[in-house]
Coordinates of C-alpha atoms in Angstrom, one line a residue:
X17 CA -0.1 0.0 0.0
X18 CA 1.6 3.2 -0.8
X19 CA 1.8 6.4 1.5
X20 CA -0.8 8.1 -0.7
X21 CA -3.2 5.5 -0.5
X22 CA -2.8 4.9 3.3
X23 CA -3.5 8.5 3.6
X24 CA -6.7 8.6 1.9
X25 CA -7.9 5.7 3.4
X26 CA -6.9 6.8 7.0
X27 CA -7.7 10.7 7.0
X28 CA -5.4 12.4 9.7
X29 CA -7.4 13.3 12.8
X30 CA -8.9 16.6 12.8
X31 CA -9.7 19.0 15.8
X32 CA -13.4 20.3 16.1
X33 CA -15.3 22.6 18.1
X34 CA -18.4 22.0 19.6
X35 CA -21.0 24.9 19.1
X36 CA -24.5 25.6 20.1
X37 CA -26.3 27.6 17.5
X38 CA -30.1 28.3 17.9
X39 CA -30.3 25.9 20.6
X40 CA -28.6 22.6 18.8
X41 CA -25.0 21.4 19.1
X42 CA -22.8 21.5 15.9
X43 CA -19.5 20.4 15.3
X44 CA -17.2 22.7 13.1
X45 CA -13.7 22.0 11.9
X46 CA -10.9 24.3 13.7
X47 CA -9.3 26.2 10.6
X48 CA -5.6 26.1 10.8
X49 CA -5.3 22.6 12.5
X50 CA -2.2 20.6 12.4
X51 CA -1.5 18.7 9.1
X52 CA -2.0 14.9 8.5
X53 CA 1.5 14.0 9.6
X54 CA 1.0 15.5 13.1
X55 CA -0.5 12.5 14.9
X56 CA -2.5 13.2 18.1
X57 CA -5.9 12.0 19.3
X58 CA -9.1 13.8 17.7
X59 CA -9.6 16.8 20.1
X60 CA -12.8 18.8 20.7
X61 CA -12.7 22.2 22.1
X62 CA -15.7 23.5 24.0
X63 CA -16.2 27.2 23.8
X64 CA -19.0 29.2 25.1
X65 CA -22.6 28.8 23.3
X66 CA -23.4 31.0 20.8
X67 CA -27.0 32.5 20.8
X68 CA -28.6 34.5 18.2
X69 CA -28.6 38.0 18.9
X70 CA -32.1 39.3 20.6
X71 CA -34.2 41.6 18.2
X72 CA -34.6 44.6 20.2
X73 CA -38.4 45.0 21.4
X74 CA -39.8 48.7 20.5
X75 CA -40.7 50.7 23.6
X76 CA -44.6 51.0 23.8
X77 CA -46.4 53.8 22.5
X78 CA -49.1 55.8 24.1
X79 CA -52.7 54.5 23.6
X80 CA -54.4 56.6 21.5
X81 CA -57.1 57.3 24.2
X82 CA -54.0 58.8 26.2
X83 CA -53.7 61.9 23.9
X84 CA -57.8 62.1 23.2
X85 CA -57.8 65.6 24.2
X86 CA -55.2 66.6 21.3
X87 CA -57.2 64.3 18.9
X88 CA -60.2 66.2 18.8
X89 CA -60.6 67.6 15.6
X90 CA -61.9 71.1 14.6
X91 CA -64.7 69.2 12.5
X92 CA -65.8 67.6 15.8
X93 CA -65.9 70.8 17.6
X94 CA -67.9 72.3 14.7
X95 CA -70.4 69.4 14.7
X96 CA -70.9 69.9 18.5
X97 CA -71.7 73.5 17.5
X98 CA -74.1 72.5 15.1
X99 CA -75.8 69.9 17.3
X100 CA -76.0 72.7 20.1
X101 CA -77.9 74.9 17.8
X102 CA -80.7 72.4 17.6
X103 CA -81.1 72.3 21.5
X104 CA -81.0 76.2 21.2
X105 CA -83.9 76.0 18.8
X106 CA -85.8 73.8 21.2
X107 CA -85.5 76.2 24.2
X108 CA -85.8 79.6 22.5
X109 CA -88.8 78.5 21.0
X110 CA -90.6 78.3 24.4
X111 CA -89.3 81.1 25.9
X112 CA -89.6 83.9 23.5
X113 CA -93.2 82.8 23.0
X114 CA -93.9 83.3 26.7
X115 CA -92.8 86.8 26.4
X116 CA -94.4 87.5 23.1
X117 CA -97.7 86.0 24.3
X118 CA -99.7 89.1 25.5
X119 CA -98.8 91.0 22.1
X120 CA -99.9 87.8 20.1
X121 CA -103.1 87.7 21.9
X122 CA -103.7 91.5 21.3
X123 CA -103.3 90.8 17.4
X124 CA -106.0 88.5 17.5
X125 CA -108.9 90.4 19.1
X126 CA -112.0 88.3 19.8
X127 CA -110.3 84.9 19.9
X128 CA -111.1 83.3 23.2
X129 CA -108.1 82.7 25.5
X130 CA -108.9 78.8 25.4
X131 CA -107.7 79.3 21.8
X132 CA -105.0 81.5 22.1
X133 CA -103.7 79.4 25.0
X134 CA -102.8 76.7 22.0
X135 CA -100.2 79.0 20.7
X136 CA -98.0 77.9 23.9
X137 CA -99.7 74.6 24.7
X138 CA -99.6 73.4 20.9
X139 CA -95.8 73.3 20.6
X140 CA -95.4 71.8 24.1
X141 CA -98.1 69.0 23.3
X142 CA -96.4 68.5 20.0
X143 CA -92.9 68.4 21.3
X144 CA -93.3 66.2 24.4
X145 CA -95.6 63.4 22.8
X146 CA -93.5 62.9 19.9
X147 CA -89.8 63.2 21.1
X148 CA -89.6 59.4 21.8
X149 CA -90.7 58.8 18.5
X150 CA -88.2 61.1 17.0
X151 CA -85.5 59.7 18.8
X152 CA -86.3 56.1 17.7
X153 CA -86.8 57.0 14.1
X154 CA -83.2 58.6 14.4
X155 CA -81.7 55.1 15.6
X156 CA -83.8 53.0 13.1
X157 CA -83.8 55.5 9.8
X158 CA -80.6 57.4 10.3
X159 CA -79.9 60.1 12.7
X160 CA -78.7 62.6 9.8
X161 CA -81.5 62.6 7.6
X162 CA -84.1 62.9 10.8
X163 CA -82.0 65.9 12.1
X164 CA -82.2 67.4 8.7
X165 CA -85.8 67.1 8.2
X166 CA -86.3 68.6 11.6
X167 CA -84.3 71.7 11.3
X168 CA -85.7 72.3 7.7
X169 CA -89.2 71.8 9.0
X170 CA -88.2 74.3 11.7
X171 CA -87.1 76.7 9.1
X172 CA -90.4 76.6 7.3
X173 CA -92.4 76.7 10.3
X174 CA -90.9 79.4 11.9
X175 CA -91.2 81.5 8.7
X176 CA -95.1 80.3 8.4
X177 CA -95.6 81.4 12.3
X178 CA -93.9 84.9 11.3
X179 CA -96.2 85.4 8.3
X180 CA -99.4 83.7 9.7
X181 CA -102.3 85.9 8.8
X182 CA -104.7 84.3 11.2
X183 CA -105.1 82.4 14.5
X184 CA -105.5 78.9 12.6
X185 CA -102.4 79.1 10.5
X186 CA -100.3 80.1 13.7
X187 CA -101.5 77.3 15.6
X188 CA -100.4 74.8 12.9
X189 CA -97.1 76.3 12.4
X190 CA -96.6 76.0 16.3
X191 CA -97.5 72.5 16.2
X192 CA -95.2 71.6 13.5
X193 CA -92.6 73.5 15.4
X194 CA -93.0 71.1 18.3
X195 CA -92.9 68.2 16.0
X196 CA -89.8 69.3 14.3
X197 CA -88.0 70.2 17.6
X198 CA -88.7 66.5 18.5
X199 CA -87.1 65.2 15.4
X200 CA -84.1 67.7 15.9
X201 CA -83.3 67.5 19.8
X202 CA -82.7 63.7 20.1
X203 CA -80.7 63.2 17.0
X204 CA -78.5 66.4 17.5
X205 CA -76.8 64.7 20.7
X206 CA -76.4 61.1 18.9
X207 CA -74.8 62.9 15.9
X208 CA -71.9 64.6 18.2
X209 CA -71.1 62.1 20.7
X210 CA -69.6 59.3 18.7
X211 CA -66.9 61.9 17.3
X212 CA -65.6 62.7 20.6
X213 CA -63.6 60.1 23.1
X214 CA -65.8 58.3 25.6
X215 CA -63.6 59.9 28.1
X216 CA -65.2 63.3 27.2
X217 CA -68.7 62.3 26.9
X218 CA -69.7 64.5 30.2
X219 CA -68.0 67.8 28.8
X220 CA -69.6 67.2 25.3
X221 CA -72.9 66.8 26.9
X222 CA -72.2 69.9 29.1
X223 CA -71.5 71.9 26.4
X224 CA -74.5 71.1 24.2
X225 CA -76.9 71.4 27.3
X226 CA -75.2 74.8 28.4
X227 CA -76.0 76.4 24.8
X228 CA -79.6 75.5 25.5
X229 CA -79.6 76.8 28.9
X230 CA -77.8 80.3 27.9
X231 CA -80.1 80.7 25.0
X232 CA -83.1 80.4 27.3
X233 CA -81.8 83.1 29.5
X234 CA -80.9 85.4 26.6
X235 CA -84.2 84.8 24.6
X236 CA -86.6 86.4 26.9
X237 CA -84.4 89.6 26.9
X238 CA -84.0 89.4 23.2
X239 CA -87.9 88.9 22.4
X240 CA -88.3 92.0 24.9
X241 CA -86.1 94.1 22.7
X242 CA -87.6 92.9 19.5
X243 CA -91.1 93.6 20.8
X244 CA -89.8 97.3 21.7
X245 CA -88.7 98.0 18.2
X246 CA -91.0 95.8 16.1
X247 CA -93.8 93.6 15.7
X248 CA -94.3 90.1 17.6
X249 CA -94.0 88.4 14.2
X250 CA -90.1 88.8 14.2
X251 CA -90.0 87.2 17.3
X252 CA -90.5 83.9 15.2
X253 CA -88.7 85.3 11.9
X254 CA -85.6 85.7 13.9
X255 CA -85.7 81.8 14.6
X256 CA -85.5 80.9 11.1
X257 CA -82.0 82.0 10.2
X258 CA -80.7 79.8 13.2
X259 CA -82.5 76.9 11.7
X260 CA -80.9 77.6 8.4
X261 CA -77.6 77.7 10.0
X262 CA -78.2 74.4 11.6
X263 CA -79.2 73.0 8.3
X264 CA -76.0 74.0 6.5
X265 CA -73.7 72.8 9.7
X266 CA -75.5 69.5 9.2
X267 CA -74.2 69.2 5.3
X268 CA -70.6 70.6 6.3
X269 CA -69.9 68.9 9.4
X270 CA -72.0 66.3 10.6
X271 CA -72.0 62.6 9.3
X272 CA -74.1 59.5 10.2
X273 CA -73.4 57.5 13.6
X274 CA -76.3 55.2 13.3
X275 CA -76.2 51.6 11.9
X276 CA -80.1 51.7 10.5
X277 CA -81.5 48.2 10.7
X278 CA -85.1 48.0 9.1
X279 CA -84.9 44.2 9.0
X280 CA -88.0 43.8 11.4
X281 CA -91.0 45.9 11.1
X282 CA -91.6 48.7 14.1
X283 CA -94.1 48.2 16.6
X284 CA -96.6 50.7 15.1
X285 CA -99.3 49.9 17.5
X286 CA -96.9 50.3 20.6
X287 CA -95.9 53.5 18.7
X288 CA -99.4 54.8 18.9
X289 CA -100.2 53.7 22.4
X290 CA -97.1 55.4 23.9
X291 CA -97.5 58.5 21.9
X292 CA -101.3 58.7 22.8
X293 CA -100.5 58.0 26.8
X294 CA -97.9 60.8 26.8
X295 CA -100.2 63.1 24.6
X296 CA -103.3 62.4 27.1
X297 CA -101.3 63.4 30.2
X298 CA -99.6 66.4 28.5
X299 CA -103.3 67.5 27.1
X300 CA -104.9 67.2 30.5
X301 CA -102.0 69.2 32.2
X302 CA -101.9 72.1 29.8
X303 CA -105.8 72.3 29.5
X304 CA -107.2 71.3 32.7
X305 CA -106.9 74.9 33.8
X306 CA -109.4 75.9 31.1
X307 CA -111.6 72.9 31.4
X308 CA -111.7 72.5 35.1
X309 CA -109.5 69.7 37.1
X310 CA -112.8 67.7 37.8
X311 CA -114.6 67.8 34.5
X312 CA -115.2 64.9 32.0
X313 CA -112.6 66.2 29.4
X314 CA -109.8 66.3 32.2
X315 CA -110.4 63.1 34.2
X316 CA -110.9 61.0 30.9
X317 CA -107.7 62.1 29.6
X318 CA -105.6 61.2 32.9
X319 CA -107.7 57.6 33.0
X320 CA -106.9 56.9 29.4
X321 CA -103.3 57.5 29.9
X322 CA -103.4 55.5 33.2
X323 CA -104.7 52.5 31.4
X324 CA -102.7 53.0 28.3
X325 CA -99.1 53.6 29.8
X326 CA -98.7 50.0 31.5
X327 CA -100.4 48.4 28.5
X328 CA -97.6 49.9 26.3
X329 CA -94.8 49.0 28.7
X330 CA -96.3 45.4 28.7
X331 CA -96.3 45.2 24.9
X332 CA -93.2 47.0 24.4
X333 CA -91.4 44.5 26.8
X334 CA -92.5 41.5 24.3
X335 CA -91.8 43.1 21.1
X336 CA -88.7 42.9 18.9
X337 CA -88.8 46.3 17.6
X338 CA -90.7 48.4 20.2
X339 CA -90.9 52.2 20.3
X340 CA -89.2 52.2 23.7
X341 CA -87.7 49.1 25.1
X342 CA -88.2 49.2 28.9
X343 CA -85.1 47.2 29.7
X344 CA -83.3 50.3 29.5
X345 CA -84.4 51.2 33.0
X346 CA -82.4 48.3 34.0
X347 CA -79.2 50.1 33.3
X348 CA -79.1 51.7 37.0
X349 CA -77.4 55.0 36.1
X350 CA -80.3 55.5 33.5
X351 CA -83.0 54.7 36.1
X352 CA -81.7 56.9 38.6
X353 CA -80.9 59.6 36.8
X354 CA -84.4 59.7 35.1
X355 CA -86.0 59.6 38.6
X356 CA -83.7 62.6 39.5
X357 CA -84.5 64.7 36.6
X358 CA -88.4 63.9 37.3
X359 CA -87.9 65.8 40.8
X360 CA -85.4 68.4 39.5
X361 CA -87.1 69.6 36.5
X362 CA -90.5 70.0 38.2
X363 CA -88.7 72.8 40.0
X364 CA -86.9 74.2 37.2
X365 CA -89.5 74.8 34.4
X366 CA -92.2 75.9 37.4
X367 CA -89.6 78.5 38.8
X368 CA -89.2 79.7 34.9
X369 CA -92.6 80.1 34.8
X370 CA -93.3 81.7 38.3
X371 CA -90.3 84.1 38.5
X372 CA -91.9 86.3 35.4
X373 CA -95.4 85.8 37.0
X374 CA -94.1 87.2 40.6
X375 CA -91.9 90.1 38.9
X376 CA -94.7 91.2 36.9
X377 CA -97.6 90.6 39.3
X378 CA -96.2 91.5 42.6
X379 CA -93.2 93.8 41.9
X380 CA -94.8 95.3 38.7
X381 CA -91.8 94.8 36.6
X382 CA -92.0 95.4 32.9
X383 CA -91.2 92.7 30.2
X384 CA -88.0 94.6 29.5
X385 CA -87.0 94.5 33.1
X386 CA -88.1 90.6 33.6
X387 CA -85.7 89.7 30.7
X388 CA -82.8 91.5 32.6
X389 CA -83.7 90.0 35.5
X390 CA -83.7 86.5 34.1
X391 CA -80.4 86.5 32.5
X392 CA -77.9 86.0 35.4
X393 CA -79.2 82.4 36.1
X394 CA -78.9 80.7 32.8
X395 CA -75.6 82.3 32.0
X396 CA -74.3 80.9 35.5
X397 CA -76.1 77.6 34.5
X398 CA -74.0 77.6 31.2
X399 CA -70.6 78.2 32.6
X400 CA -71.5 75.5 35.4
X401 CA -72.4 73.0 32.8
X402 CA -69.0 73.5 31.2
X403 CA -67.1 73.0 34.2
X404 CA -69.0 70.2 35.6
X405 CA -68.5 68.4 32.5
X406 CA -64.6 68.6 32.9
X407 CA -65.3 67.1 36.7
X408 CA -67.6 64.5 35.8
X409 CA -65.3 63.1 33.1
X410 CA -62.6 62.7 35.6
X411 CA -64.6 61.8 39.3
X412 CA -68.0 60.7 37.8
X413 CA -71.2 62.3 38.7
X414 CA -72.2 61.2 42.1
X415 CA -70.9 63.4 44.5
X416 CA -71.1 66.4 42.3
X417 CA -74.7 65.9 41.6
X418 CA -75.8 65.6 45.1
X419 CA -74.0 68.9 45.9
X420 CA -75.7 70.6 42.9
X421 CA -79.4 69.2 44.3
X422 CA -78.3 70.9 47.9
X423 CA -77.6 74.1 46.3
X424 CA -80.6 74.6 44.1
X425 CA -82.7 73.3 47.1
X426 CA -81.1 76.4 49.0
X427 CA -82.1 78.5 46.2
X428 CA -85.7 77.5 46.6
X429 CA -85.6 78.2 50.6
X430 CA -83.9 81.4 49.8
X431 CA -87.2 82.7 47.9
X432 CA -89.2 81.2 50.7
X433 CA -87.7 83.3 53.5
X434 CA -86.8 86.4 51.9
X435 CA -88.8 87.1 48.9
X436 CA -92.0 89.3 49.7
X437 CA -94.1 92.2 48.8
X438 CA -91.0 94.7 49.2
X439 CA -88.9 95.1 46.0
X440 CA -85.6 94.2 47.0
X441 CA -83.9 92.6 43.8
X442 CA -80.3 92.3 44.8
X443 CA -81.0 90.8 48.2
X444 CA -84.4 88.9 47.7
X445 CA -84.1 87.6 44.1
X446 CA -80.8 87.9 42.9
X447 CA -79.0 85.3 45.4
X448 CA -81.6 82.7 44.6
X449 CA -81.0 82.9 40.9
X450 CA -77.4 82.6 41.6
X451 CA -78.0 79.6 44.0
X452 CA -80.4 78.5 41.5
X453 CA -77.9 78.7 38.4
X454 CA -75.0 77.1 40.1
X455 CA -77.2 74.0 41.0
X456 CA -79.4 74.0 38.0
X457 CA -76.5 74.6 35.6
X458 CA -74.9 71.1 36.7
X459 CA -78.6 69.2 37.4
X460 CA -80.1 70.4 34.1
X461 CA -77.2 69.5 31.9
X462 CA -75.5 66.7 33.7
X463 CA -78.2 64.4 34.7
X464 CA -78.6 64.1 30.9
X465 CA -75.0 62.9 30.9
X466 CA -75.8 60.8 33.8
X467 CA -78.6 58.9 32.2
X468 CA -76.7 58.2 29.0
X469 CA -73.3 57.4 30.3
X470 CA -73.8 53.5 30.2
X471 CA -76.2 53.3 27.2
X472 CA -75.0 51.5 24.0
X473 CA -74.3 53.7 21.2
X474 CA -77.2 52.0 19.1
X475 CA -79.7 53.3 21.3
X476 CA -78.5 56.8 22.2
X477 CA -80.9 58.8 20.3
X478 CA -83.9 56.7 21.7
X479 CA -82.6 57.1 25.2
X480 CA -82.4 60.7 24.8
X481 CA -85.6 60.9 23.6
X482 CA -87.1 59.1 26.7
X483 CA -84.9 61.1 29.2
X484 CA -86.1 64.7 26.9
X485 CA -89.9 63.4 27.0
X486 CA -89.9 63.0 30.9
X487 CA -87.9 66.2 31.4
X488 CA -90.8 68.3 29.4
X489 CA -93.5 66.3 30.7
X490 CA -93.0 66.9 34.4
X491 CA -92.0 70.4 33.8
X492 CA -95.4 70.8 32.3
X493 CA -97.2 69.2 35.4
X494 CA -95.4 71.7 37.4
X495 CA -96.5 74.6 35.7
X496 CA -99.9 73.1 35.8
X497 CA -99.9 72.6 39.6
X498 CA -98.5 76.2 40.2
X499 CA -101.5 77.5 38.0
X500 CA -104.0 75.4 39.9
X501 CA -102.4 77.0 43.3
X502 CA -102.4 80.6 42.4
X503 CA -105.7 80.5 40.8
X504 CA -105.5 83.7 38.9
X505 CA -103.9 85.4 41.9
X506 CA -100.7 86.7 43.0
X507 CA -100.9 86.2 46.8
X508 CA -97.3 85.9 48.1
X509 CA -98.2 83.4 50.7
X510 CA -99.2 80.9 47.8
X511 CA -96.0 81.3 46.2
X512 CA -94.4 80.6 49.4
X513 CA -96.5 77.4 49.4
X514 CA -94.7 76.5 46.0
X515 CA -91.4 77.5 46.7
X516 CA -91.6 75.1 49.7
X517 CA -93.3 72.4 47.6
X518 CA -90.4 72.5 45.1
X519 CA -87.7 72.9 47.5
X520 CA -88.7 69.8 49.3
X521 CA -88.9 67.9 45.7
X522 CA -85.4 69.2 44.8
X523 CA -84.0 67.9 48.4
X524 CA -85.0 64.5 47.4
X525 CA -82.6 64.5 44.6
X526 CA -79.6 64.8 47.2
X527 CA -79.6 61.1 48.6
X528 CA -80.9 59.8 45.3
X529 CA -77.8 61.2 43.6
X530 CA -75.6 60.8 46.4
X531 CA -76.2 57.1 47.3
X532 CA -78.3 55.4 44.7
X533 CA -76.5 56.5 41.7
X534 CA -73.4 54.1 40.7
X535 CA -70.0 55.3 41.8
X536 CA -67.3 55.9 38.8
X537 CA -65.8 52.9 37.6
X538 CA -62.0 52.9 37.5
X539 CA -60.7 53.4 34.0
X540 CA -59.4 50.4 32.2
X541 CA -55.7 49.8 32.2

């Protein structure tokens, strides 16, 4: 055997290294090992395992919600302004008519008070009895189209009311204003809220509500100023540009937020039953003072509503597409906030009715002076609505609403103890309006927020319609009770009984919101 053959058949021992790559052992020859003639046993050299270089993990970025305030677009803010105009239209239509009512009555001599009373009652009746339908139609068929129909109808009906040649057309125009307001108000908030982060919901509703409250305070003075220089018709004609601006805003800044679902038929019988129940309650409340509280017509309305309401709730509970789903009241925040609004809004609406009655009937104020006297409370309320929204976003509603109820109660009691025949505006009346503005500024706006905070987005307009219907219905009942108590007179002791009653009802909101309303849940990590 030659040397070359032996070398080929018996290769020289080679040195290897044992490496660990990707968790597996591998033998690799050592470069530069000795030649084949260098005889020594095979050697394995062990070195430290080689592991793959780990991929660097990027540092976590802040969650989008962490910068929610910075992400609110200018379009969303303009959408909020557009939606707020709808609430302005709903409140202004009430307050300006109250101021202009005597001039309107004088413009139609020979027409009875029972007929002219429908100038106010017609709007209130149409608005209160159909606002739930307005919210339900918005969630079912599209909030944007319902909103646009509402503001367009308000534009046309405001012009019709201002140009009405006779009482009949004026009454029809006022009823159409109420119907269109019922379409506009629930959908306006539901179109705006989804454009903002959930953490800012209370602030958004506070701004929306503050616009309506500020308008309700400015409108009487504005109406009084218009009546000083022009005809009452301009009170309604001045509303038309606001409606036109809201319609243009809906084209430029609003987008659809509902997911319309018409796969199942709406419960039309339930719609009729629910609407009729609310209609009868409001009708009896508004007209009872003209018909007489013990007359057949008034009693028939109350009895009819008493029968229809439970039947409506029973039918709605078992229908797939009801006008109103009673299960909403299983949401604790919604149920408690609506109980509180039933108590608080009796005091709010009744006070706004009684204050001008007292100032004119007891202190002999002019309409212009009444408008100025009214102004501070709604302006304070508007400021508190905005500030309260920021607080509620961080800390919840419970403590804030209990404190607001206490302050509003103190305002009623101030009137009870200090308001009398002596004209002492800055001591007897102004402090009460300040307390009222501070308390009601939070209650009137943020009871709305507190009611909707746990409602699913798909039912926002419907739930808001229920809340607004309850708010205006109980307000009408409070006004009717105050009219019955006063009996057409301006006796101070009768006003005192009303301040005591309203303060007592308001005081019930303190434990309701302080203990029954759920605590704020901690934010999700």
